[in-house]
Amino acid sequence: MCGIVGYIGERSASDVLIKGLKRLEYRGYDSAGVAVMNGKMLCSKGKGKVSNLEKTLKKNKIEGFLGIGHTRWATHGEPNDVNSHPHLSESGKIAVVHNGIIENYTTLKKNLIERGRTFQSQTDTEVIAQLIEEIYTTSADITFDRAIRLALKQIVGTYGLAILNSETPDRIFIARKGSPLLLGIGDNEMFVASDASPIVEYTNKVVYLDDGEMAIVTQDSYRVKTIDDFPLTKEVHELAMSLDAIEKAGYPHFMLKEIFEQPRSVADCMRGRLNHEEGTILLGGIEDVMDHLVKARRIVIAACGTSWHSALVGEYLFEQLAKTPVEVEYASEFRYRDPLIGEGDVLLVISQSGETADTLAALREAKKRGALVLGICNVVGSTISRETDAGVFTHAGPEIGVASTKAFTAQVVVLIMMALELGERKGILGQKEMKRYLTELMRIPSKIEYILEHSDEAIQKMAGLFTYAPNFLYLGRSFNFPVALEGALKLKEISYIHAEGYPAAEMKHGPIALIDEMMPVVVIAATDHTNDKMISNIQEVKARKGRIISIMNDDNPEVKELSEFHISIPSTIDCFSPLLTVIPLQLLSYYIAVNRGCNVDQPRNLAKSVTVE
Ligand code: F6R
C-alpha cells in the first residue's frame, strides 16, 4: 500500500527511482512521483501509472544522484497531480514521501495555517513536510535531524517516511512507525525502500527498520537510532529473494505466472519439512511451541481477504485432524471487539505480505492479552513475521500480482502440516495415517501440474462464454466452502463482476432467489464425503435453470451429467482438496478479466499490501 524508494550513489537517481517504482507499483498505482536533489529540489509527479511519470521524465529529465520516489494508493485526498507524492514544504526545500496515515493531520494543519503556512494539497503527508520546516526554521540552532524528531513527536498515526532537505544535500532521512521500511547497502551507494523488490537487483544486504526508528543515510554510511535519539546497532540481513522471482518470465501477467508457479511453490513450501516414509513432519519455526499448541484449549486464527479464506480451511483442518477447536476471525473485527483471548490461548495470524495493518493489530492485541501468537507469512523479514512468538514461512516466493494465488495454496499447505503434526502429537493420528497423508501431500504438486496442463485451454474457452456475465455464484461444501469464497473474491477483484461464495446448502436460504437462466453457478463438487448432498444442491440450481460449471473429481459421472461445463481434476484426500479445486477458479477469473480488458495485475482501487486500517 504505497511504495517508497530512495537512492543515493553514482547512478542516475531518476533511473533507479523509476525502475524501483515499477517494481513497487503493485503496492499502489493511483499516482507516482520523484524528488531529486541537484543543487536544488527538483520534483516531478502526477496522477496515473509510473509509465506516465517515466514519459514525463523522458521529456523533462531530472539529473541528480540522490532522490526519493513514491507510488500511491490514495487514502487522504483524491488521486490527482497535486495530491501525488513527494510533497514539498512551502519553501520547496524539503521533500517528503510517506506511507501510512497521519490521524491528527487536521489539527496539525489548522495550527500550521494559523502560523501563516499555505497548503497545496488535501493530503496528510504535506502536513509532515510543513511541520518539519516550521520547526526547523523557527527554532534556533536546530539540526534538521532534530527537527524531524520533534515533528514526529507531534504526529499521531502511522508512517514510513523518506525525507530530503536541500540544505543537507548528501543524505536521505527515513523513519518508521507502522509502515515497513528497509535500507539496502550497496557498494558506495545506498537504497531505501518499503520492500526489497526495488533494491534486489543492486544489493542483497539489507537493514530492516523497526517501529520508532529512524536512519540518516549517506552514500557510504548509515546511522540508525530511535526517534528519541538513542543510537542503535542493527543486524544486516541477507536477502534470499532473486531478481527472476520478481520478473514476469515471459508470462503476460504476474498473476498467470504465479498461478503456473504453484507446483513449484507448493513443493518449496513442503521442502525439507516432510518425511513420508517415517510419517513425520518437522516445522522448525514452531518446534519450540508445539507443547503449548498441544495443550491449547483452542486456536483463534485471524487474517484478511484470501488469507482469511485459508484460515477457514485451517478451521476444518485443525478440527478434523487434531480435534482442536478453532475460531476464525476477520483481523479487522477482532481487535475492536474486546476479544476474549488470553493465557492458554493461541492466536495464529496468516498474512502473505506480513504487513497487513489489521492483522498486525490483531497480533498485538492478542500478545498484550497474554496469548501465544503464531504466524504464517510469506515475506521473510516482514513485520508480522518478526513480531510473532513463532511461525512458519510459506516459502512461496514473491507474490507480485495483486490477486493472491500461490500464497493461498502455500498457506493451506502450512495449515495442513501444522494440523497433521498437532494431530500426531495429540495421539489422534497414528504413524500409518500420517504416512498415508504425507504420501498424498507429496503428490499434490504433480496433481496441480496436471490441472494446469489439462484444463488451461478448456477454462480459456469457458471464460470466453461467460466474459460478460453480470453475476456469478460459487458454491462449495466442507473444505471447499472457503474455496467458493476464494473463487468469488478472485473474480470480483480482477474482473469487477459481482460474485458471491456460499456454502452450497445455504443457497436455499436466500441466494436461490437469484438463480435464473442468466446465472452461472460454479459448484465445487470434489469432496467425496459431501458428494451426495452436493448433487442435490446442483439439482436445485438446475431446476431453476442456472448454468452449472462444476469442478469435479475425474470419476463423477453424476455431477458431469448435471453440468453444462465441467473441469475434471485428480482425486485426493478430502482435506487436501482446496489445493486442487482453487486452481481452475484462479484460471477462470484470470481469463475472464483478460477478456474484459481489465488490468489483471493492478485492479482498480486495490493494492497488494494493505498497511492502513
Ligand atoms: C486477495 C488479496 C487480499 C489479501 C489481503 C490480506 O486476492 O490479495 O484479499 O489476501 O489483503 O493480505 P495479506 O495476506 O498480505 O495479509
XYZ file of C-alpha atoms and ligand atoms in Angstrom:
629
model
C 0.000 0.000 0.000
C 2.015 2.890 -1.411
C 5.604 2.233 -2.306
C 8.692 4.182 -1.312
C 12.090 4.060 -2.924
C 15.157 6.216 -2.359
C 18.653 6.272 -3.815
C 21.989 7.889 -3.144
C 25.081 6.937 -5.135
C 26.705 7.365 -8.513
C 23.888 6.245 -10.807
C 21.186 8.498 -12.225
C 18.752 8.776 -9.318
C 15.712 9.174 -11.610
C 16.571 5.967 -13.473
C 16.931 3.966 -10.253
C 13.762 5.507 -8.837
C 11.623 4.840 -11.926
C 12.808 1.249 -12.121
C 12.175 0.836 -8.408
C 8.709 2.392 -8.623
C 7.770 -0.009 -11.408
C 8.697 -2.894 -9.152
C 6.720 -1.332 -6.319
C 3.703 -0.465 -8.404
C 1.768 -3.481 -7.091
C 1.589 -1.571 -3.780
C -0.447 1.257 -5.278
C -0.847 2.873 -8.641
C -3.064 5.931 -8.278
C -0.171 8.314 -8.869
C 3.617 8.433 -8.814
C 6.397 10.954 -8.319
C 10.053 11.595 -7.629
C 12.134 14.329 -5.997
C 15.784 14.538 -6.952
C 18.369 16.828 -5.440
C 20.702 18.656 -7.734
C 21.729 21.883 -6.054
C 18.034 22.438 -5.504
C 14.976 20.231 -5.076
C 13.585 19.029 -8.397
C 10.234 17.325 -8.334
C 8.087 15.573 -10.924
C 4.828 13.839 -10.104
C 1.350 13.159 -11.399
C -1.790 11.094 -11.445
C -1.671 7.643 -13.019
C 0.849 4.911 -13.533
C 4.629 5.049 -13.193
C 4.827 4.775 -17.005
C 3.199 8.258 -17.243
C 5.832 9.644 -14.918
C 8.524 7.910 -16.940
C 7.268 9.607 -20.131
C 7.292 12.987 -18.401
C 10.826 12.421 -17.175
C 11.976 11.424 -20.648
C 10.801 14.810 -21.902
C 11.985 16.809 -18.898
C 14.907 14.921 -17.487
C 15.839 15.464 -13.862
C 19.542 14.836 -13.298
C 20.993 14.059 -9.898
C 22.464 11.289 -7.769
C 20.159 11.457 -4.787
C 16.400 11.161 -4.754
C 13.203 9.679 -3.369
C 10.151 8.316 -5.164
C 6.645 7.158 -4.380
C 3.784 5.256 -5.910
C 0.485 5.997 -4.212
C -2.666 4.214 -3.105
C -4.834 7.147 -2.106
C -6.100 7.460 1.468
C -6.448 11.223 2.033
C -7.320 13.321 -0.991
C -8.358 12.053 -4.414
C -5.646 10.730 -6.694
C -4.634 13.783 -8.731
C -1.411 15.583 -9.625
C -1.407 17.854 -6.571
C -2.070 15.087 -4.067
C 0.705 12.897 -5.515
C 3.895 12.455 -3.533
C 6.569 13.766 -2.986
C 5.109 16.678 -1.043
C 7.208 19.781 -0.654
C 7.331 22.235 2.204
C 6.297 25.806 1.464
C 9.843 26.899 0.620
C 10.261 23.896 -1.675
C 13.421 22.896 0.202
C 12.015 19.829 1.960
C 10.510 16.841 0.128
C 8.627 14.013 1.812
C 7.240 10.680 0.639
C 5.009 8.856 3.064
C 3.205 5.544 3.524
C 0.606 5.354 6.274
C -1.954 7.732 7.738
C -1.474 10.763 9.977
C -4.551 10.676 12.182
C -4.198 14.158 13.721
C -3.339 15.898 10.476
C -6.373 18.213 10.529
C -5.346 19.654 13.912
C -1.712 19.984 12.842
C -2.743 21.587 9.548
C -5.029 24.075 11.312
C -2.173 25.123 13.617
C 0.232 25.486 10.726
C -2.286 27.567 8.749
C -2.699 29.795 11.801
C 1.054 30.272 11.734
C 0.745 31.533 8.170
C 1.572 28.425 6.146
C -0.274 27.752 2.916
C -1.018 24.268 1.692
C -1.242 22.953 -1.851
C -2.824 19.546 -1.354
C -5.508 17.773 0.674
C -3.085 15.152 1.918
C -1.926 14.311 5.415
C 1.623 13.999 4.064
C 2.037 17.668 3.163
C 1.480 18.409 6.851
C 4.643 16.446 7.666
C 6.781 18.459 5.247
C 5.334 21.740 6.513
C 5.597 20.803 10.177
C 9.245 19.801 9.848
C 10.007 23.064 8.058
C 8.112 25.096 10.622
C 10.121 23.556 13.455
C 13.412 23.752 11.534
C 13.047 27.396 10.565
C 11.645 28.747 13.810
C 13.974 27.033 16.310
C 17.424 28.420 16.991
C 20.464 26.147 16.442
C 18.469 23.114 15.498
C 19.730 20.341 13.260
C 17.447 19.034 10.550
C 17.548 15.603 12.134
C 16.247 17.026 15.420
C 13.533 18.960 13.604
C 12.320 15.689 12.107
C 12.336 14.023 15.514
C 10.390 16.878 17.105
C 7.857 16.767 14.280
C 7.433 13.005 14.645
C 6.686 13.502 18.347
C 3.681 15.599 17.374
C 2.379 13.168 14.806
C -0.252 10.587 15.705
C -0.652 7.768 13.206
C 1.472 5.511 11.089
C 4.300 6.308 8.764
C 7.089 5.052 6.626
C 8.898 8.228 5.587
C 11.742 9.272 3.335
C 12.737 12.932 3.542
C 15.145 15.174 1.634
C 16.300 18.657 2.536
C 18.176 20.764 0.009
C 20.228 22.261 2.864
C 21.636 18.792 3.683
C 22.167 17.617 0.112
C 24.188 14.489 0.867
C 21.630 12.474 2.830
C 18.220 10.863 2.995
C 16.340 10.749 6.288
C 13.981 7.858 6.869
C 11.657 6.978 9.749
C 9.227 4.213 10.507
C 6.161 3.671 12.636
C 3.714 1.040 11.475
C 4.721 1.050 7.817
C 7.654 -1.036 6.618
C 10.979 0.452 5.543
C 14.348 -1.042 4.895
C 17.657 0.183 3.638
C 19.884 -1.576 1.147
C 23.634 -1.345 1.491
C 25.401 -1.238 -1.864
C 28.961 -0.625 -2.933
C 29.354 3.112 -2.459
C 25.610 3.527 -2.858
C 22.575 3.169 -0.607
C 18.932 2.420 -1.222
C 15.825 2.835 0.861
C 12.534 1.135 0.110
C 9.251 -0.014 1.544
C 10.066 -3.573 0.487
C 13.025 -5.327 -1.034
C 11.736 -5.586 -4.615
C 13.266 -2.322 -5.931
C 16.706 -2.983 -4.477
C 17.238 -6.698 -5.003
C 18.981 -6.154 -8.338
C 21.615 -3.921 -6.725
C 22.349 -5.495 -3.358
C 21.300 -8.334 -1.093
C 22.430 -6.631 2.128
C 19.547 -5.014 3.957
C 18.719 -3.485 7.321
C 15.086 -3.531 8.440
C 13.913 -0.537 10.428
C 11.619 -1.258 13.359
C 8.819 0.936 14.655
C 10.036 4.079 16.391
C 13.330 4.081 14.499
C 14.866 6.463 12.008
C 18.050 6.494 9.937
C 20.288 9.012 8.282
C 21.614 7.570 5.067
C 24.540 8.901 3.052
C 26.279 7.406 0.018
C 28.639 5.295 2.095
C 27.161 5.165 5.590
C 24.009 4.901 7.607
C 23.157 5.725 11.183
C 20.109 4.148 12.779
C 18.627 5.491 16.013
C 15.354 5.729 17.843
C 13.274 8.814 17.322
C 14.312 9.648 20.900
C 17.882 9.865 19.568
C 19.349 6.660 21.060
C 21.892 5.176 18.622
C 21.211 1.567 17.554
C 23.331 -1.172 16.021
C 21.195 -3.083 13.576
C 21.718 -6.534 12.155
C 22.490 -6.656 8.434
C 20.328 -9.336 6.777
C 20.993 -11.154 3.569
C 18.057 -11.143 1.132
C 17.076 -14.545 -0.177
C 14.949 -13.051 -2.983
C 16.241 -13.398 -6.543
C 15.627 -10.976 -9.397
C 13.987 -13.712 -11.537
C 11.364 -14.180 -8.869
C 10.105 -10.625 -9.309
C 10.034 -10.593 -13.116
C 7.307 -11.925 -15.398
C 9.494 -14.580 -17.055
C 7.634 -14.382 -20.367
C 4.114 -14.514 -18.913
C 1.768 -11.667 -19.871
C 0.898 -11.061 -16.221
C 2.383 -11.787 -12.811
C -0.903 -13.394 -11.825
C -0.668 -16.022 -14.570
C 2.989 -16.632 -13.769
C 2.108 -17.093 -10.110
C -0.778 -19.472 -10.899
C 1.574 -21.584 -13.013
C 4.292 -21.463 -10.353
C 2.132 -23.376 -7.890
C 3.528 -26.872 -8.500
C 6.887 -25.418 -7.505
C 5.724 -23.079 -4.733
C 3.721 -25.837 -3.054
C 6.722 -28.178 -3.296
C 9.015 -25.442 -1.912
C 6.660 -24.987 0.995
C 6.966 -28.672 1.923
C 10.657 -28.995 1.130
C 12.725 -30.386 3.986
C 9.700 -30.474 6.268
C 8.136 -33.876 5.482
C 9.339 -37.438 5.775
C 6.599 -39.549 4.224
C 8.469 -42.809 4.797
C 8.596 -42.234 8.527
C 5.323 -40.320 8.645
C 6.914 -37.305 10.345
C 6.814 -33.546 9.929
C 9.348 -31.021 11.133
C 8.284 -27.398 11.303
C 11.400 -25.807 12.783
C 9.777 -22.416 13.323
C 7.160 -23.755 15.754
C 9.002 -26.776 17.175
C 9.581 -24.989 20.497
C 5.910 -24.125 20.951
C 4.389 -27.455 19.930
C 3.794 -28.457 23.565
C 1.897 -25.230 24.055
C -0.168 -25.951 20.948
C -0.912 -29.482 22.152
C -2.251 -28.065 25.421
C -4.125 -25.154 23.808
C -7.858 -25.094 24.617
C -8.480 -23.552 21.225
C -6.768 -21.780 18.395
C -8.037 -18.441 17.108
C -6.998 -17.657 13.547
C -7.078 -14.038 12.350
C -6.427 -12.833 8.811
C -7.857 -10.749 5.966
C -9.037 -11.462 2.408
C -7.574 -14.518 0.767
C -5.555 -15.298 3.898
C -8.861 -15.331 5.793
C -10.127 -17.940 3.348
C -7.123 -20.138 4.012
C -7.805 -19.596 7.733
C -11.280 -21.075 7.167
C -9.696 -24.114 5.529
C -7.446 -24.215 8.613
C -10.504 -24.395 10.862
C -11.723 -27.564 9.130
C -8.180 -28.995 9.178
C -7.395 -28.419 12.871
C -10.799 -29.621 13.981
C -10.755 -32.751 11.834
C -7.110 -33.782 12.050
C -6.136 -32.550 15.516
C -9.504 -32.213 17.272
C -8.528 -28.732 18.413
C -11.380 -26.206 18.379
C -10.755 -23.240 16.119
C -12.350 -19.837 15.706
C -11.651 -17.816 12.600
C -11.775 -14.039 12.890
C -11.567 -11.175 10.471
C -8.471 -9.462 11.820
C -10.180 -6.081 11.404
C -13.059 -7.098 13.693
C -11.005 -8.974 16.257
C -9.173 -6.014 17.634
C -12.138 -3.754 18.147
C -14.486 -6.085 19.943
C -12.631 -6.578 23.215
C -11.730 -10.173 22.300
C -11.841 -12.920 24.908
C -8.327 -14.153 24.469
C -5.525 -14.590 26.953
C -3.067 -17.002 28.524
C -3.562 -20.571 27.362
C -4.971 -19.395 24.025
C -3.157 -19.368 20.747
C -3.682 -16.731 18.084
C -2.481 -17.777 14.658
C -2.226 -14.928 12.154
C -1.937 -15.591 8.444
C -0.562 -12.992 6.057
C 1.172 -13.233 2.713
C 2.797 -9.814 2.981
C 3.316 -9.900 6.728
C 2.428 -6.183 6.737
C -1.393 -6.068 6.735
C -2.288 -3.442 9.323
C -5.442 -5.153 10.610
C -3.676 -8.477 11.036
C -0.765 -6.799 12.758
C -3.150 -5.007 15.116
C -4.867 -8.327 15.973
C -1.461 -9.866 16.687
C -0.501 -7.024 19.013
C -3.836 -7.120 20.817
C -3.586 -10.868 21.484
C 0.024 -10.531 22.616
C -0.937 -7.767 25.010
C -3.561 -10.079 26.498
C -1.048 -12.875 27.091
C -1.865 -15.274 24.238
C 0.827 -17.134 22.361
C 0.953 -15.600 18.886
C 1.999 -17.669 15.894
C 2.261 -16.603 12.285
C 2.125 -17.982 8.780
C 3.822 -15.475 6.481
C 5.337 -15.434 3.051
C 7.631 -12.420 3.293
C 10.726 -13.083 5.348
C 11.675 -10.055 7.457
C 8.106 -8.684 7.394
C 6.724 -7.011 10.493
C 4.275 -9.794 11.332
C 6.937 -12.461 10.952
C 9.170 -10.508 13.312
C 6.534 -9.760 15.942
C 5.020 -13.243 16.305
C 6.357 -15.555 19.030
C 6.985 -18.283 16.477
C 5.835 -19.163 12.990
C 6.173 -20.926 9.686
C 7.169 -19.298 6.419
C 5.304 -20.388 3.307
C 8.357 -20.019 1.011
C 6.095 -19.398 -1.991
C 8.441 -16.744 -3.402
C 7.445 -13.115 -4.029
C 3.815 -12.654 -4.977
C 3.541 -9.537 -7.131
C 0.101 -9.889 -8.764
C -2.351 -8.034 -6.558
C -4.751 -11.005 -6.573
C -3.340 -13.616 -4.273
C -2.929 -17.091 -5.794
C 0.184 -19.042 -4.856
C 0.119 -17.571 -1.352
C -3.260 -19.252 -0.748
C -2.090 -22.739 -1.717
C 1.126 -22.362 0.276
C -0.803 -21.171 3.345
C -3.102 -24.187 3.086
C -0.078 -26.489 2.837
C 1.360 -24.976 6.035
C -2.005 -25.360 7.778
C -2.176 -29.000 6.666
C 1.331 -29.656 8.002
C 0.547 -27.902 11.292
C -2.741 -29.765 11.759
C -1.183 -33.127 10.937
C 1.749 -32.520 13.264
C -0.605 -31.451 16.034
C -2.881 -34.442 15.415
C 0.085 -36.772 15.633
C 1.386 -35.209 18.853
C -2.062 -35.374 20.396
C -2.201 -39.087 19.599
C -5.126 -38.639 17.223
C -3.231 -39.682 14.112
C -1.113 -42.836 14.146
C 2.004 -43.433 12.090
C 0.087 -45.335 9.405
C -2.330 -42.477 8.877
C 0.478 -39.935 8.931
C 2.304 -41.865 6.202
C -0.865 -42.011 4.112
C -1.446 -38.258 4.467
C 2.152 -37.318 3.769
C 2.472 -39.607 0.776
C -0.595 -37.971 -0.736
C 0.554 -34.475 0.220
C 3.754 -35.016 -1.705
C 1.718 -35.883 -4.815
C -0.105 -32.556 -4.734
C 2.465 -30.563 -6.797
C 2.201 -33.023 -9.693
C -1.594 -33.023 -9.433
C -1.586 -29.214 -9.655
C 0.702 -29.509 -12.655
C -1.748 -31.936 -14.250
C -4.634 -29.497 -13.770
C -2.646 -26.622 -15.240
C -1.656 -28.701 -18.263
C -5.029 -30.281 -18.937
C -7.559 -27.607 -18.024
C -5.992 -24.344 -19.096
C -7.381 -24.473 -22.636
C -10.846 -25.612 -21.609
C -11.023 -22.857 -18.996
C -9.958 -20.235 -21.549
C -12.808 -21.334 -23.818
C -15.292 -21.376 -20.973
C -14.137 -17.908 -19.871
C -14.978 -16.674 -23.380
C -18.598 -17.759 -22.906
C -19.024 -16.096 -19.528
C -16.987 -12.940 -20.048
C -19.980 -10.620 -19.873
C -21.993 -12.405 -17.193
C -23.037 -9.732 -14.694
C -23.088 -12.077 -11.682
C -21.602 -15.372 -10.560
C -22.434 -17.688 -7.712
C -19.862 -20.068 -6.227
C -20.986 -22.997 -4.110
C -18.893 -25.398 -2.069
C -19.245 -27.615 0.958
C -16.938 -28.545 3.796
C -13.276 -27.935 2.863
C -14.431 -26.415 -0.401
C -16.732 -23.812 1.092
C -13.732 -21.478 1.676
C -12.672 -22.201 -1.913
C -16.096 -20.988 -3.092
C -15.450 -17.729 -1.215
C -11.979 -17.513 -2.705
C -13.220 -18.163 -6.262
C -15.785 -15.379 -5.882
C -13.218 -12.968 -4.428
C -10.774 -13.649 -7.275
C -13.441 -12.963 -9.881
C -14.737 -9.751 -8.353
C -11.377 -8.204 -7.589
C -9.870 -8.595 -11.036
C -12.849 -8.629 -13.412
C -15.247 -6.398 -11.418
C -18.053 -8.949 -11.879
C -20.289 -9.257 -8.856
C -19.763 -12.714 -7.360
C -20.821 -14.433 -4.157
C -19.490 -17.559 -2.497
C -21.811 -19.675 -0.359
C -21.887 -22.971 1.468
C -23.886 -24.978 -1.083
C -26.677 -25.875 1.327
C -27.102 -22.260 2.429
C -28.200 -21.357 -1.098
C -31.781 -22.400 -0.449
C -31.985 -19.952 2.448
C -31.888 -16.921 0.191
C -29.472 -16.786 -2.757
C -31.561 -19.315 -4.678
C -33.858 -16.397 -5.464
C -31.124 -15.017 -7.727
C -30.893 -18.081 -9.915
C -32.275 -17.943 -13.432
C -31.016 -18.918 -16.878
C -28.545 -15.997 -16.798
C -26.762 -17.026 -13.615
C -23.521 -19.005 -13.886
C -23.148 -21.168 -10.785
C -19.717 -22.623 -10.129
C -20.048 -25.720 -7.969
C -17.011 -27.217 -6.329
C -18.027 -30.822 -6.155
C -14.762 -32.507 -5.326
C -15.130 -33.606 -1.723
C -16.192 -37.250 -1.508
C -17.943 -37.153 1.829
C -20.372 -34.448 0.707
C -20.872 -35.652 -2.851
C -24.487 -36.826 -2.496
C -25.545 -33.614 -0.808
C -23.748 -31.594 -3.459
C -25.608 -33.444 -6.195
C -28.893 -32.436 -4.549
C -27.743 -28.811 -4.446
C -26.776 -28.938 -8.117
C -30.211 -30.282 -8.918
C -31.786 -27.389 -7.050
C -29.825 -24.954 -9.243
C -30.633 -26.877 -12.407
C -34.337 -26.873 -11.602
C -34.158 -23.070 -11.695
C -32.256 -23.114 -14.998
C -28.965 -21.887 -13.510
C -25.903 -22.588 -15.687
C -23.726 -25.087 -13.905
C -19.955 -25.089 -14.148
C -18.567 -27.853 -11.974
C -15.135 -28.518 -10.619
C -15.249 -32.245 -10.000
C -13.141 -35.321 -9.490
C -12.297 -37.406 -12.569
C -14.770 -40.137 -11.723
C -18.022 -38.357 -11.009
C -20.462 -39.203 -13.819
C -23.483 -37.845 -11.958
C -22.044 -34.362 -11.493
C -20.754 -34.404 -15.061
C -24.209 -35.286 -16.362
C -25.809 -32.398 -14.479
C -23.222 -29.786 -15.524
C -23.245 -27.583 -18.596
C -19.460 -27.336 -18.249
C -17.135 -29.344 -16.081
C -13.465 -29.271 -15.211
C -12.147 -32.632 -14.055
C -9.364 -32.676 -11.524
C -7.456 -35.574 -9.974
C -8.883 -37.024 -6.766
C -7.180 -36.521 -3.449
C -7.948 -36.878 0.239
C -10.878 -34.557 1.006
C -8.937 -32.275 3.318
C -6.312 -31.598 0.609
C -8.954 -30.851 -1.988
C -8.753 -26.991 -1.742
C -5.194 -27.196 -3.067
C -6.567 -28.563 -6.333
C -10.042 -27.068 -6.648
C -8.808 -23.496 -6.314
C -6.570 -23.775 -9.412
C -9.350 -23.832 -12.074
C -11.086 -20.976 -10.239
C -7.936 -18.849 -10.346
C -7.608 -19.517 -14.085
C -11.282 -18.823 -14.752
C -11.164 -15.415 -13.082
C -7.866 -14.624 -14.803
C -9.139 -15.356 -18.316
C -12.457 -13.593 -17.766
C -10.608 -10.489 -16.545
C -8.237 -10.574 -19.526
C -11.209 -10.915 -21.913
C -12.838 -7.901 -20.285
C -9.671 -5.881 -20.828
C -9.071 -5.426 -17.106
C -5.666 -4.699 -15.653
C -5.202 -8.079 -14.017
C -2.073 -7.324 -12.016
C -3.246 -3.930 -10.853
C -7.015 -3.993 -10.391
C -8.739 -0.685 -9.744
C -8.829 0.602 -6.155
C -6.719 -2.270 -4.810
C -3.178 -2.545 -3.557
C -1.136 -5.552 -2.666
C -0.291 -4.893 0.903
C -2.881 -3.044 2.965
C -0.861 -1.237 5.589
C -3.647 1.064 6.752
C -6.534 0.016 9.000
C -6.987 -11.076 -2.480
C -5.925 -10.399 -1.765
C -6.244 -9.755 -0.465
C -5.227 -10.206 0.589
C -5.469 -9.466 1.908
C -4.533 -9.951 3.002
O -6.538 -11.612 -3.679
O -4.820 -10.369 -2.197
O -7.546 -10.064 -0.076
O -5.353 -11.582 0.756
O -5.298 -8.102 1.713
O -3.207 -9.744 2.646
P -2.040 -10.463 3.422
O -2.187 -11.930 3.183
O -0.795 -9.905 2.830
O -2.199 -10.141 4.869
